[in-house]
PDB file of C-alpha atoms in Angstrom:
ATOM      1  CA  MET A   1     -11.999  73.685 -73.840  1.00  0.00           C
ATOM      2  CA  THR A   2     -15.777  73.947 -73.631  1.00  0.00           C
ATOM      3  CA  PRO A   3     -17.104  76.442 -71.041  1.00  0.00           C
ATOM      4  CA  PHE A   4     -17.793  75.137 -67.527  1.00  0.00           C
ATOM      5  CA  GLN A   5     -21.476  74.350 -67.047  1.00  0.00           C
ATOM      6  CA  PHE A   6     -23.791  72.904 -64.408  1.00  0.00           C
ATOM      7  CA  PRO A   7     -24.592  69.190 -64.841  1.00  0.00           C
ATOM      8  CA  LYS A   8     -27.820  68.287 -66.620  1.00  0.00           C
ATOM      9  CA  ALA A   9     -29.378  64.839 -66.480  1.00  0.00           C
ATOM     10  CA  THR A  10     -29.129  64.601 -70.277  1.00  0.00           C
ATOM     11  CA  ASP A  11     -25.322  65.030 -70.074  1.00  0.00           C
ATOM     12  CA  ALA A  12     -24.959  61.435 -68.907  1.00  0.00           C
ATOM     13  CA  ALA A  13     -24.574  60.246 -72.517  1.00  0.00           C
ATOM     14  CA  TRP A  14     -21.212  62.008 -72.929  1.00  0.00           C
ATOM     15  CA  VAL A  15     -20.049  62.378 -69.319  1.00  0.00           C
ATOM     16  CA  LYS A  16     -20.382  58.762 -68.159  1.00  0.00           C
ATOM     17  CA  PRO A  17     -18.030  57.306 -70.816  1.00  0.00           C
ATOM     18  CA  LEU A  18     -15.312  59.727 -69.679  1.00  0.00           C
ATOM     19  CA  LEU A  19     -15.889  58.817 -66.025  1.00  0.00           C
ATOM     20  CA  ASN A  20     -15.904  55.093 -66.814  1.00  0.00           C
ATOM     21  CA  ALA A  21     -12.713  55.337 -68.870  1.00  0.00           C
ATOM     22  CA  GLU A  22     -10.716  56.169 -65.741  1.00  0.00           C
ATOM     23  CA  GLY A  23     -11.970  53.039 -63.963  1.00  0.00           C
ATOM     24  CA  LEU A  24     -12.228  54.714 -60.549  1.00  0.00           C
ATOM     25  CA  ALA A  25     -14.348  53.085 -57.829  1.00  0.00           C
ATOM     26  CA  LEU A  26     -14.702  56.395 -55.949  1.00  0.00           C
ATOM     27  CA  CYS A  27     -17.992  58.141 -55.254  1.00  0.00           C
ATOM     28  CA  ASN A  28     -16.584  61.510 -56.413  1.00  0.00           C
ATOM     29  CA  TYR A  29     -16.371  60.220 -59.978  1.00  0.00           C
ATOM     30  CA  SER A  30     -19.996  59.152 -60.332  1.00  0.00           C
ATOM     31  CA  PHE A  31     -22.365  61.055 -62.601  1.00  0.00           C
ATOM     32  CA  PRO A  32     -25.352  60.903 -60.192  1.00  0.00           C
ATOM     33  CA  VAL A  33     -23.144  62.340 -57.431  1.00  0.00           C
ATOM     34  CA  LEU A  34     -22.045  65.236 -59.655  1.00  0.00           C
ATOM     35  CA  PHE A  35     -25.622  65.870 -60.732  1.00  0.00           C
ATOM     36  CA  CYS A  36     -27.390  65.515 -57.386  1.00  0.00           C
ATOM     37  CA  TRP A  37     -24.811  67.406 -55.282  1.00  0.00           C
ATOM     38  CA  GLN A  38     -24.244  70.176 -57.854  1.00  0.00           C
ATOM     39  CA  HIS A  39     -25.820  72.967 -55.799  1.00  0.00           C
ATOM     40  CA  ALA A  40     -24.161  71.894 -52.554  1.00  0.00           C
ATOM     41  CA  TYR A  41     -20.674  72.040 -54.063  1.00  0.00           C
ATOM     42  CA  ASP A  42     -21.298  74.264 -57.095  1.00  0.00           C
ATOM     43  CA  PHE A  43     -20.204  71.401 -59.350  1.00  0.00           C
ATOM     44  CA  ARG A  44     -19.493  72.502 -62.908  1.00  0.00           C
ATOM     45  CA  TYR A  45     -17.699  70.670 -65.665  1.00  0.00           C
ATOM     46  CA  ALA A  46     -16.192  71.190 -69.097  1.00  0.00           C
ATOM     47  CA  ARG A  47     -14.618  69.020 -71.760  1.00  0.00           C
ATOM     48  CA  GLU A  48     -11.021  69.179 -72.925  1.00  0.00           C
ATOM     49  CA  GLY A  49     -10.465  66.628 -75.657  1.00  0.00           C
ATOM     50  CA  ASP A  50     -11.225  63.219 -74.192  1.00  0.00           C
ATOM     51  CA  ARG A  51     -11.020  64.458 -70.596  1.00  0.00           C
ATOM     52  CA  LEU A  52     -13.679  65.786 -68.210  1.00  0.00           C
ATOM     53  CA  LEU A  53     -12.708  68.828 -66.150  1.00  0.00           C
ATOM     54  CA  THR A  54     -14.726  69.165 -62.950  1.00  0.00           C
ATOM     55  CA  ARG A  55     -14.650  72.228 -60.703  1.00  0.00           C
ATOM     56  CA  LEU A  56     -16.307  72.689 -57.333  1.00  0.00           C
ATOM     57  CA  THR A  57     -16.379  75.486 -54.793  1.00  0.00           C
ATOM     58  CA  SER A  58     -16.212  75.277 -51.005  1.00  0.00           C
ATOM     59  CA  SER A  59     -14.971  77.400 -48.108  1.00  0.00           C
ATOM     60  CA  LEU A  60     -11.455  76.816 -49.462  1.00  0.00           C
ATOM     61  CA  GLY A  61     -12.372  78.333 -52.819  1.00  0.00           C
ATOM     62  CA  HIS A  62     -12.204  76.471 -56.123  1.00  0.00           C
ATOM     63  CA  SER A  63     -10.985  72.883 -56.294  1.00  0.00           C
ATOM     64  CA  TYR A  64     -10.798  70.416 -59.167  1.00  0.00           C
ATOM     65  CA  LEU A  65     -11.232  66.687 -59.499  1.00  0.00           C
ATOM     66  CA  TRP A  66      -8.724  64.660 -61.454  1.00  0.00           C
ATOM     67  CA  PRO A  67      -9.516  65.196 -65.174  1.00  0.00           C
ATOM     68  CA  VAL A  68     -10.866  61.746 -65.968  1.00  0.00           C
ATOM     69  CA  GLY A  69     -10.964  60.271 -69.447  1.00  0.00           C
ATOM     70  CA  GLU A  70      -8.499  58.916 -71.956  1.00  0.00           C
ATOM     71  CA  GLY A  71      -5.163  59.978 -73.393  1.00  0.00           C
ATOM     72  CA  ASP A  72      -2.453  62.223 -71.994  1.00  0.00           C
ATOM     73  CA  PRO A  73      -3.861  64.163 -69.004  1.00  0.00           C
ATOM     74  CA  LYS A  74      -1.344  67.020 -69.332  1.00  0.00           C
ATOM     75  CA  PRO A  75      -3.443  69.187 -71.710  1.00  0.00           C
ATOM     76  CA  ALA A  76      -6.403  68.807 -69.355  1.00  0.00           C
ATOM     77  CA  LEU A  77      -4.241  69.747 -66.375  1.00  0.00           C
ATOM     78  CA  ASP A  78      -2.983  72.776 -68.320  1.00  0.00           C
ATOM     79  CA  ALA A  79      -6.606  73.811 -68.947  1.00  0.00           C
ATOM     80  CA  ILE A  80      -7.446  73.440 -65.249  1.00  0.00           C
ATOM     81  CA  THR A  81      -4.367  75.480 -64.327  1.00  0.00           C
ATOM     82  CA  GLN A  82      -5.428  78.240 -66.714  1.00  0.00           C
ATOM     83  CA  ASP A  83      -8.972  78.267 -65.317  1.00  0.00           C
ATOM     84  CA  ALA A  84      -7.678  78.508 -61.738  1.00  0.00           C
ATOM     85  CA  ARG A  85      -5.415  81.389 -62.751  1.00  0.00           C
ATOM     86  CA  GLU A  86      -8.286  83.230 -64.455  1.00  0.00           C
ATOM     87  CA  GLU A  87     -10.439  82.714 -61.354  1.00  0.00           C
ATOM     88  CA  GLY A  88      -7.672  84.061 -59.118  1.00  0.00           C
ATOM     89  CA  GLN A  89      -7.403  80.744 -57.293  1.00  0.00           C
ATOM     90  CA  PRO A  90      -4.515  78.427 -56.463  1.00  0.00           C
ATOM     91  CA  LEU A  91      -4.530  75.146 -58.366  1.00  0.00           C
ATOM     92  CA  ARG A  92      -6.014  72.604 -55.961  1.00  0.00           C
ATOM     93  CA  LEU A  93      -6.791  69.004 -56.970  1.00  0.00           C
ATOM     94  CA  ILE A  94      -8.911  66.893 -54.633  1.00  0.00           C
ATOM     95  CA  ALA A  95     -10.112  63.283 -54.352  1.00  0.00           C
ATOM     96  CA  LEU A  96      -6.846  62.005 -55.784  1.00  0.00           C
ATOM     97  CA  THR A  97      -5.944  58.338 -55.484  1.00  0.00           C
ATOM     98  CA  GLN A  98      -2.481  57.096 -54.567  1.00  0.00           C
ATOM     99  CA  TYR A  99      -1.916  56.451 -58.273  1.00  0.00           C
ATOM    100  CA  HIS A 100      -2.719  60.056 -59.198  1.00  0.00           C
ATOM    101  CA  LYS A 101      -0.529  61.339 -56.365  1.00  0.00           C
ATOM    102  CA  ASN A 102       2.378  59.223 -57.626  1.00  0.00           C
ATOM    103  CA  TRP A 103       1.749  60.393 -61.207  1.00  0.00           C
ATOM    104  CA  LEU A 104       1.889  64.052 -60.227  1.00  0.00           C
ATOM    105  CA  GLU A 105       5.043  63.528 -58.180  1.00  0.00           C
ATOM    106  CA  ALA A 106       6.705  61.739 -61.096  1.00  0.00           C
ATOM    107  CA  ASN A 107       5.645  64.203 -63.797  1.00  0.00           C
ATOM    108  CA  TYR A 108       5.788  67.447 -61.797  1.00  0.00           C
ATOM    109  CA  PRO A 109       8.420  66.793 -59.096  1.00  0.00           C
ATOM    110  CA  ASP A 110       8.462  69.162 -56.124  1.00  0.00           C
ATOM    111  CA  ARG A 111       5.690  71.318 -57.556  1.00  0.00           C
ATOM    112  CA  PHE A 112       2.770  70.084 -55.450  1.00  0.00           C
ATOM    113  CA  ALA A 113       2.143  69.956 -51.712  1.00  0.00           C
ATOM    114  CA  PHE A 114       0.093  66.896 -50.766  1.00  0.00           C
ATOM    115  CA  GLU A 115      -2.224  66.280 -47.827  1.00  0.00           C
ATOM    116  CA  GLU A 116      -4.131  63.161 -46.859  1.00  0.00           C
ATOM    117  CA  ALA A 117      -7.909  63.790 -46.905  1.00  0.00           C
ATOM    118  CA  ARG A 118      -9.189  61.364 -44.260  1.00  0.00           C
ATOM    119  CA  ASP A 119     -12.701  62.869 -44.202  1.00  0.00           C
ATOM    120  CA  GLY A 120     -13.058  61.905 -47.849  1.00  0.00           C
ATOM    121  CA  PHE A 121     -11.930  58.251 -47.655  1.00  0.00           C
ATOM    122  CA  ASP A 122     -14.469  55.899 -49.245  1.00  0.00           C
ATOM    123  CA  TYR A 123     -15.640  52.904 -47.200  1.00  0.00           C
ATOM    124  CA  LEU A 124     -15.769  49.632 -49.162  1.00  0.00           C
ATOM    125  CA  TYR A 125     -17.341  46.436 -47.841  1.00  0.00           C
ATOM    126  CA  ASP A 126     -17.370  42.900 -49.166  1.00  0.00           C
ATOM    127  CA  ILE A 127     -20.933  42.471 -50.428  1.00  0.00           C
ATOM    128  CA  ASP A 128     -21.257  38.976 -48.937  1.00  0.00           C
ATOM    129  CA  ARG A 129     -20.396  40.267 -45.475  1.00  0.00           C
ATOM    130  CA  LEU A 130     -23.099  42.945 -45.619  1.00  0.00           C
ATOM    131  CA  ALA A 131     -25.603  40.508 -47.107  1.00  0.00           C
ATOM    132  CA  ASP A 132     -24.977  37.704 -44.591  1.00  0.00           C
ATOM    133  CA  LEU A 133     -23.588  39.568 -41.518  1.00  0.00           C
ATOM    134  CA  PRO A 134     -21.419  36.669 -40.317  1.00  0.00           C
ATOM    135  CA  GLY A 135     -19.195  36.499 -37.247  1.00  0.00           C
ATOM    136  CA  LYS A 136     -18.880  38.141 -33.857  1.00  0.00           C
ATOM    137  CA  LYS A 137     -18.022  41.601 -35.161  1.00  0.00           C
ATOM    138  CA  LEU A 138     -21.465  41.970 -36.745  1.00  0.00           C
ATOM    139  CA  HIS A 139     -23.392  40.332 -33.910  1.00  0.00           C
ATOM    140  CA  ALA A 140     -24.912  43.673 -32.828  1.00  0.00           C
ATOM    141  CA  LYS A 141     -26.241  44.290 -36.341  1.00  0.00           C
ATOM    142  CA  ARG A 142     -27.981  40.918 -36.328  1.00  0.00           C
ATOM    143  CA  ASN A 143     -29.529  41.714 -32.941  1.00  0.00           C
ATOM    144  CA  HIS A 144     -30.947  45.006 -34.208  1.00  0.00           C
ATOM    145  CA  ILE A 145     -32.422  43.186 -37.197  1.00  0.00           C
ATOM    146  CA  HIS A 146     -34.021  40.600 -34.878  1.00  0.00           C
ATOM    147  CA  ARG A 147     -35.672  43.427 -32.921  1.00  0.00           C
ATOM    148  CA  PHE A 148     -37.050  44.848 -36.152  1.00  0.00           C
ATOM    149  CA  GLU A 149     -38.395  41.450 -37.216  1.00  0.00           C
ATOM    150  CA  GLU A 150     -40.074  40.991 -33.818  1.00  0.00           C
ATOM    151  CA  HIS A 151     -41.912  44.312 -34.132  1.00  0.00           C
ATOM    152  CA  TYR A 152     -42.698  43.920 -37.837  1.00  0.00           C
ATOM    153  CA  PRO A 153     -43.123  40.192 -38.511  1.00  0.00           C
ATOM    154  CA  GLY A 154     -44.734  40.842 -41.882  1.00  0.00           C
ATOM    155  CA  TRP A 155     -42.025  43.188 -43.168  1.00  0.00           C
ATOM    156  CA  THR A 156     -41.521  43.397 -46.919  1.00  0.00           C
ATOM    157  CA  THR A 157     -39.175  45.036 -49.421  1.00  0.00           C
ATOM    158  CA  GLU A 158     -39.903  46.440 -52.859  1.00  0.00           C
ATOM    159  CA  GLU A 159     -38.011  48.227 -55.579  1.00  0.00           C
ATOM    160  CA  ILE A 160     -38.334  52.003 -55.759  1.00  0.00           C
ATOM    161  CA  GLY A 161     -40.360  53.293 -58.693  1.00  0.00           C
ATOM    162  CA  PRO A 162     -43.221  55.628 -59.607  1.00  0.00           C
ATOM    163  CA  HIS A 163     -45.633  53.694 -57.372  1.00  0.00           C
ATOM    164  CA  ASN A 164     -43.796  54.500 -54.126  1.00  0.00           C
ATOM    165  CA  LEU A 165     -41.668  57.518 -55.013  1.00  0.00           C
ATOM    166  CA  GLN A 166     -43.876  59.964 -53.112  1.00  0.00           C
ATOM    167  CA  GLU A 167     -43.595  57.843 -49.965  1.00  0.00           C
ATOM    168  CA  CYS A 168     -39.803  57.984 -50.232  1.00  0.00           C
ATOM    169  CA  ILE A 169     -39.949  61.758 -50.673  1.00  0.00           C
ATOM    170  CA  ALA A 170     -42.217  62.018 -47.600  1.00  0.00           C
ATOM    171  CA  LEU A 171     -39.813  59.919 -45.500  1.00  0.00           C
ATOM    172  CA  ASN A 172     -36.933  62.161 -46.572  1.00  0.00           C
ATOM    173  CA  GLU A 173     -38.921  65.231 -45.533  1.00  0.00           C
ATOM    174  CA  ASP A 174     -39.849  63.636 -42.195  1.00  0.00           C
ATOM    175  CA  TRP A 175     -36.180  62.815 -41.590  1.00  0.00           C
ATOM    176  CA  GLU A 176     -35.143  66.387 -42.403  1.00  0.00           C
ATOM    177  CA  ALA A 177     -37.783  67.823 -40.049  1.00  0.00           C
ATOM    178  CA  ALA A 178     -36.742  65.439 -37.250  1.00  0.00           C
ATOM    179  CA  ALA A 179     -33.076  66.419 -37.698  1.00  0.00           C
ATOM    180  CA  ALA A 180     -33.988  70.092 -37.470  1.00  0.00           C
ATOM    181  CA  ALA A 181     -36.137  69.521 -34.363  1.00  0.00           C
ATOM    182  CA  ALA A 182     -33.235  67.690 -32.709  1.00  0.00           C
ATOM    183  CA  GLY A 183     -30.887  70.585 -33.445  1.00  0.00           C
ATOM    184  CA  HIS A 184     -29.046  68.806 -36.273  1.00  0.00           C
ATOM    185  CA  GLU A 185     -30.063  71.260 -38.991  1.00  0.00           C
ATOM    186  CA  ASP A 186     -26.499  71.643 -40.244  1.00  0.00           C
ATOM    187  CA  TRP A 187     -25.138  72.041 -43.766  1.00  0.00           C
ATOM    188  CA  ASN A 188     -24.604  68.320 -44.318  1.00  0.00           C
ATOM    189  CA  ALA A 189     -28.142  67.406 -43.247  1.00  0.00           C
ATOM    190  CA  GLN A 190     -29.781  70.110 -45.350  1.00  0.00           C
ATOM    191  CA  GLU A 191     -27.688  69.600 -48.467  1.00  0.00           C
ATOM    192  CA  GLY A 192     -27.866  65.821 -48.120  1.00  0.00           C
ATOM    193  CA  CYS A 193     -31.662  65.901 -48.076  1.00  0.00           C
ATOM    194  CA  GLU A 194     -31.704  68.227 -51.076  1.00  0.00           C
ATOM    195  CA  ALA A 195     -29.320  65.967 -53.016  1.00  0.00           C
ATOM    196  CA  LEU A 196     -31.515  62.984 -52.171  1.00  0.00           C
ATOM    197  CA  ARG A 197     -34.572  64.838 -53.453  1.00  0.00           C
ATOM    198  CA  ARG A 198     -32.799  65.313 -56.771  1.00  0.00           C
ATOM    199  CA  CYS A 199     -31.984  61.599 -56.853  1.00  0.00           C
ATOM    200  CA  LEU A 200     -35.620  60.713 -56.285  1.00  0.00           C
ATOM    201  CA  TYR A 201     -37.046  63.216 -58.775  1.00  0.00           C
ATOM    202  CA  HIS A 202     -34.580  62.123 -61.463  1.00  0.00           C
ATOM    203  CA  GLN A 203     -34.366  58.421 -60.642  1.00  0.00           C
ATOM    204  CA  GLN A 204     -35.377  57.217 -64.092  1.00  0.00           C
ATOM    205  CA  GLU A 205     -33.132  59.645 -65.976  1.00  0.00           C
ATOM    206  CA  LEU A 206     -30.123  58.772 -63.809  1.00  0.00           C
ATOM    207  CA  GLY A 207     -30.778  55.049 -63.949  1.00  0.00           C
ATOM    208  CA  LEU A 208     -30.693  54.763 -60.163  1.00  0.00           C
ATOM    209  CA  GLU A 209     -31.770  51.581 -58.424  1.00  0.00           C
ATOM    210  CA  GLY A 210     -33.419  51.531 -55.039  1.00  0.00           C
ATOM    211  CA  LEU A 211     -35.086  49.373 -52.446  1.00  0.00           C
ATOM    212  CA  ALA A 212     -37.747  50.318 -49.904  1.00  0.00           C
ATOM    213  CA  LEU A 213     -38.577  48.567 -46.623  1.00  0.00           C
ATOM    214  CA  ARG A 214     -42.085  48.343 -45.186  1.00  0.00           C
ATOM    215  CA  GLY A 215     -43.181  47.505 -41.652  1.00  0.00           C
ATOM    216  CA  ASN A 216     -46.886  46.975 -41.020  1.00  0.00           C
ATOM    217  CA  GLY A 217     -47.501  48.382 -44.494  1.00  0.00           C
ATOM    218  CA  LYS A 218     -45.687  51.667 -43.812  1.00  0.00           C
ATOM    219  CA  LEU A 219     -42.558  52.625 -45.706  1.00  0.00           C
ATOM    220  CA  VAL A 220     -39.934  52.917 -42.954  1.00  0.00           C
ATOM    221  CA  ALA A 221     -36.611  52.947 -44.852  1.00  0.00           C
ATOM    222  CA  PHE A 222     -35.176  53.146 -48.341  1.00  0.00           C
ATOM    223  CA  THR A 223     -31.846  53.237 -50.111  1.00  0.00           C
ATOM    224  CA  MET A 224     -30.536  54.027 -53.598  1.00  0.00           C
ATOM    225  CA  GLY A 225     -27.421  53.292 -55.591  1.00  0.00           C
ATOM    226  CA  LYS A 226     -25.803  52.436 -58.897  1.00  0.00           C
ATOM    227  CA  SER A 227     -22.905  50.378 -60.198  1.00  0.00           C
ATOM    228  CA  LEU A 228     -19.642  52.258 -60.633  1.00  0.00           C
ATOM    229  CA  GLY A 229     -18.622  49.733 -63.260  1.00  0.00           C
ATOM    230  CA  GLY A 230     -16.352  46.777 -62.687  1.00  0.00           C
ATOM    231  CA  ASP A 231     -16.800  45.068 -59.330  1.00  0.00           C
ATOM    232  CA  THR A 232     -17.985  48.029 -57.223  1.00  0.00           C
ATOM    233  CA  TYR A 233     -21.481  49.353 -56.494  1.00  0.00           C
ATOM    234  CA  ASP A 234     -22.032  52.803 -54.991  1.00  0.00           C
ATOM    235  CA  VAL A 235     -24.701  53.179 -52.294  1.00  0.00           C
ATOM    236  CA  PHE A 236     -25.656  56.844 -52.632  1.00  0.00           C
ATOM    237  CA  PHE A 237     -28.235  57.269 -49.899  1.00  0.00           C
ATOM    238  CA  GLU A 238     -29.870  55.400 -47.062  1.00  0.00           C
ATOM    239  CA  LYS A 239     -32.730  56.850 -45.029  1.00  0.00           C
ATOM    240  CA  ALA A 240     -34.860  55.377 -42.243  1.00  0.00           C
ATOM    241  CA  TYR A 241     -36.947  56.519 -39.310  1.00  0.00           C
ATOM    242  CA  ALA A 242     -34.404  56.794 -36.510  1.00  0.00           C
ATOM    243  CA  ASP A 243     -36.886  55.746 -33.821  1.00  0.00           C
ATOM    244  CA  ILE A 244     -37.539  52.360 -35.468  1.00  0.00           C
ATOM    245  CA  GLN A 245     -34.956  49.975 -34.070  1.00  0.00           C
ATOM    246  CA  GLY A 246     -33.247  47.907 -36.709  1.00  0.00           C
ATOM    247  CA  ALA A 247     -34.589  49.818 -39.721  1.00  0.00           C
ATOM    248  CA  TYR A 248     -31.131  50.966 -40.837  1.00  0.00           C
ATOM    249  CA  PRO A 249     -29.317  47.611 -40.548  1.00  0.00           C
ATOM    250  CA  MET A 250     -32.314  45.863 -42.118  1.00  0.00           C
ATOM    251  CA  ILE A 251     -32.391  48.045 -45.250  1.00  0.00           C
ATOM    252  CA  ASN A 252     -28.599  47.839 -45.401  1.00  0.00           C
ATOM    253  CA  ARG A 253     -28.674  44.024 -45.363  1.00  0.00           C
ATOM    254  CA  GLU A 254     -31.596  43.701 -47.753  1.00  0.00           C
ATOM    255  CA  PHE A 255     -30.085  46.048 -50.319  1.00  0.00           C
ATOM    256  CA  ALA A 256     -26.810  44.120 -50.190  1.00  0.00           C
ATOM    257  CA  ARG A 257     -28.807  40.960 -50.922  1.00  0.00           C
ATOM    258  CA  TRP A 258     -30.725  42.692 -53.708  1.00  0.00           C
ATOM    259  CA  VAL A 259     -27.532  43.959 -55.359  1.00  0.00           C
ATOM    260  CA  ARG A 260     -25.906  40.538 -55.047  1.00  0.00           C
ATOM    261  CA  ALA A 261     -28.899  38.901 -56.737  1.00  0.00           C
ATOM    262  CA  HIS A 262     -29.182  41.463 -59.549  1.00  0.00           C
ATOM    263  CA  HIS A 263     -25.478  42.216 -60.101  1.00  0.00           C
ATOM    264  CA  PRO A 264     -23.469  39.009 -59.584  1.00  0.00           C
ATOM    265  CA  GLU A 265     -20.307  40.760 -60.784  1.00  0.00           C
ATOM    266  CA  ILE A 266     -20.253  43.059 -57.730  1.00  0.00           C
ATOM    267  CA  VAL A 267     -17.654  42.309 -55.052  1.00  0.00           C
ATOM    268  CA  TYR A 268     -17.696  45.556 -53.055  1.00  0.00           C
ATOM    269  CA  LEU A 269     -20.313  48.011 -51.873  1.00  0.00           C
ATOM    270  CA  ASN A 270     -18.933  51.543 -51.690  1.00  0.00           C
ATOM    271  CA  ARG A 271     -20.812  53.333 -48.920  1.00  0.00           C
ATOM    272  CA  GLU A 272     -18.994  56.582 -49.692  1.00  0.00           C
ATOM    273  CA  ASP A 273     -17.193  58.882 -47.255  1.00  0.00           C
ATOM    274  CA  ASP A 274     -18.137  60.201 -43.825  1.00  0.00           C
ATOM    275  CA  MET A 275     -17.516  63.937 -44.564  1.00  0.00           C
ATOM    276  CA  GLY A 276     -15.758  64.157 -41.213  1.00  0.00           C
ATOM    277  CA  GLU A 277     -19.003  63.673 -39.268  1.00  0.00           C
ATOM    278  CA  GLU A 278     -18.244  61.842 -36.010  1.00  0.00           C
ATOM    279  CA  ASN A 279     -21.521  59.890 -35.845  1.00  0.00           C
ATOM    280  CA  LEU A 280     -21.397  58.940 -39.502  1.00  0.00           C
ATOM    281  CA  ARG A 281     -17.804  57.757 -39.163  1.00  0.00           C
ATOM    282  CA  LYS A 282     -18.739  55.686 -36.129  1.00  0.00           C
ATOM    283  CA  ALA A 283     -21.635  54.104 -38.022  1.00  0.00           C
ATOM    284  CA  LYS A 284     -19.504  53.239 -41.048  1.00  0.00           C
ATOM    285  CA  LEU A 285     -16.683  51.840 -38.927  1.00  0.00           C
ATOM    286  CA  SER A 286     -19.168  49.692 -36.983  1.00  0.00           C
ATOM    287  CA  TYR A 287     -19.558  47.560 -40.118  1.00  0.00           C
ATOM    288  CA  HIS A 288     -15.763  47.041 -40.229  1.00  0.00           C
ATOM    289  CA  PRO A 289     -14.915  48.111 -43.787  1.00  0.00           C
ATOM    290  CA  ASP A 290     -12.788  45.768 -45.846  1.00  0.00           C
ATOM    291  CA  LEU A 291     -11.106  48.675 -47.615  1.00  0.00           C
ATOM    292  CA  LEU A 292     -10.667  52.363 -46.934  1.00  0.00           C
ATOM    293  CA  LEU A 293      -9.880  54.074 -50.225  1.00  0.00           C
ATOM    294  CA  GLU A 294      -7.385  56.805 -49.490  1.00  0.00           C
ATOM    295  CA  LYS A 295      -7.716  60.207 -51.098  1.00  0.00           C
ATOM    296  CA  TYR A 296      -5.350  63.150 -51.277  1.00  0.00           C
ATOM    297  CA  VAL A 297      -5.408  66.874 -51.919  1.00  0.00           C
ATOM    298  CA  ALA A 298      -2.669  68.373 -54.077  1.00  0.00           C
ATOM    299  CA  GLU A 299      -2.020  72.123 -54.188  1.00  0.00           C
ATOM    300  CA  LEU A 300       0.415  73.740 -56.590  1.00  0.00           C
ATOM    301  CA  LYS A 301       3.174  75.359 -54.563  1.00  0.00           C
ATOM    302  CA  GLU A 302       3.427  79.120 -54.634  1.00  0.00           C
ATOM    303  CA  GLY A 303       5.668  80.193 -57.484  1.00  0.00           C
ATOM    304  CA  ALA A 304       5.553  76.772 -59.145  1.00  0.00           C
ATOM    305  CA  ALA A 305       4.202  76.220 -62.635  1.00  0.00           C
ATOM    306  CA  LEU A 306       3.190  73.165 -64.633  1.00  0.00           C
TER     307      LEU A 306
END
């Protein structure tokens, strides 16, 4: 096993094939997520054969993602178990799918305790629904967009690149300052803004795509994402001035249309998890997700061994 190390943008050449081999449409198994959130979660990874071992640290201590890649996962799981033992930590696997849960139960019966991780469920939406906003359920979203169009009749969108990157960075900083002034300077807000900064600074290296929205010439919202492979596209970040009515649903709709036009293979937009934040969960549920991708935590029972 190679030593655990922090992600570097140049690692994409060897990390992404291992991530793609697993075919997971989950945000946790995206290279830009591992890279941009590395300081928030102390993400580190190592290689064991054709498997990627990923470790993170939170208030619970060390946890590990499923060792993605190809071939028999048991040697990779043995390496993770050894690392946890050396670190004095229980073996805890997170962001597991139902398939991985079933695999562990079949191959290591009665050795793991499982818990559903609702705060980590990914929200998936049919791209056509977000692009067209049909039906009564999305009537409120269309109304907010109409208000935006009334106030900014000459609104425009443009792809994110070197010409407008500094404006996106400034909007992110304005958003962070506004959140702090409103008393929302919590861990998620701070770390989220820092992760977004890394996305913006390393956009070209990470191959991220983005769209910005202007109203009266001012950049008022932007969003960034990348295909997860297959039929799913991950929307990493979305930022807008909160006091501009309709800015969020407008950039949401326009990016869905942009992705549909540029990636005709995409069926679902993955708008990631809600991290257990009440307002974020309410916002994501208001779009009526087509799928909620369940995730589980598995912890090796005391006294059990692989």
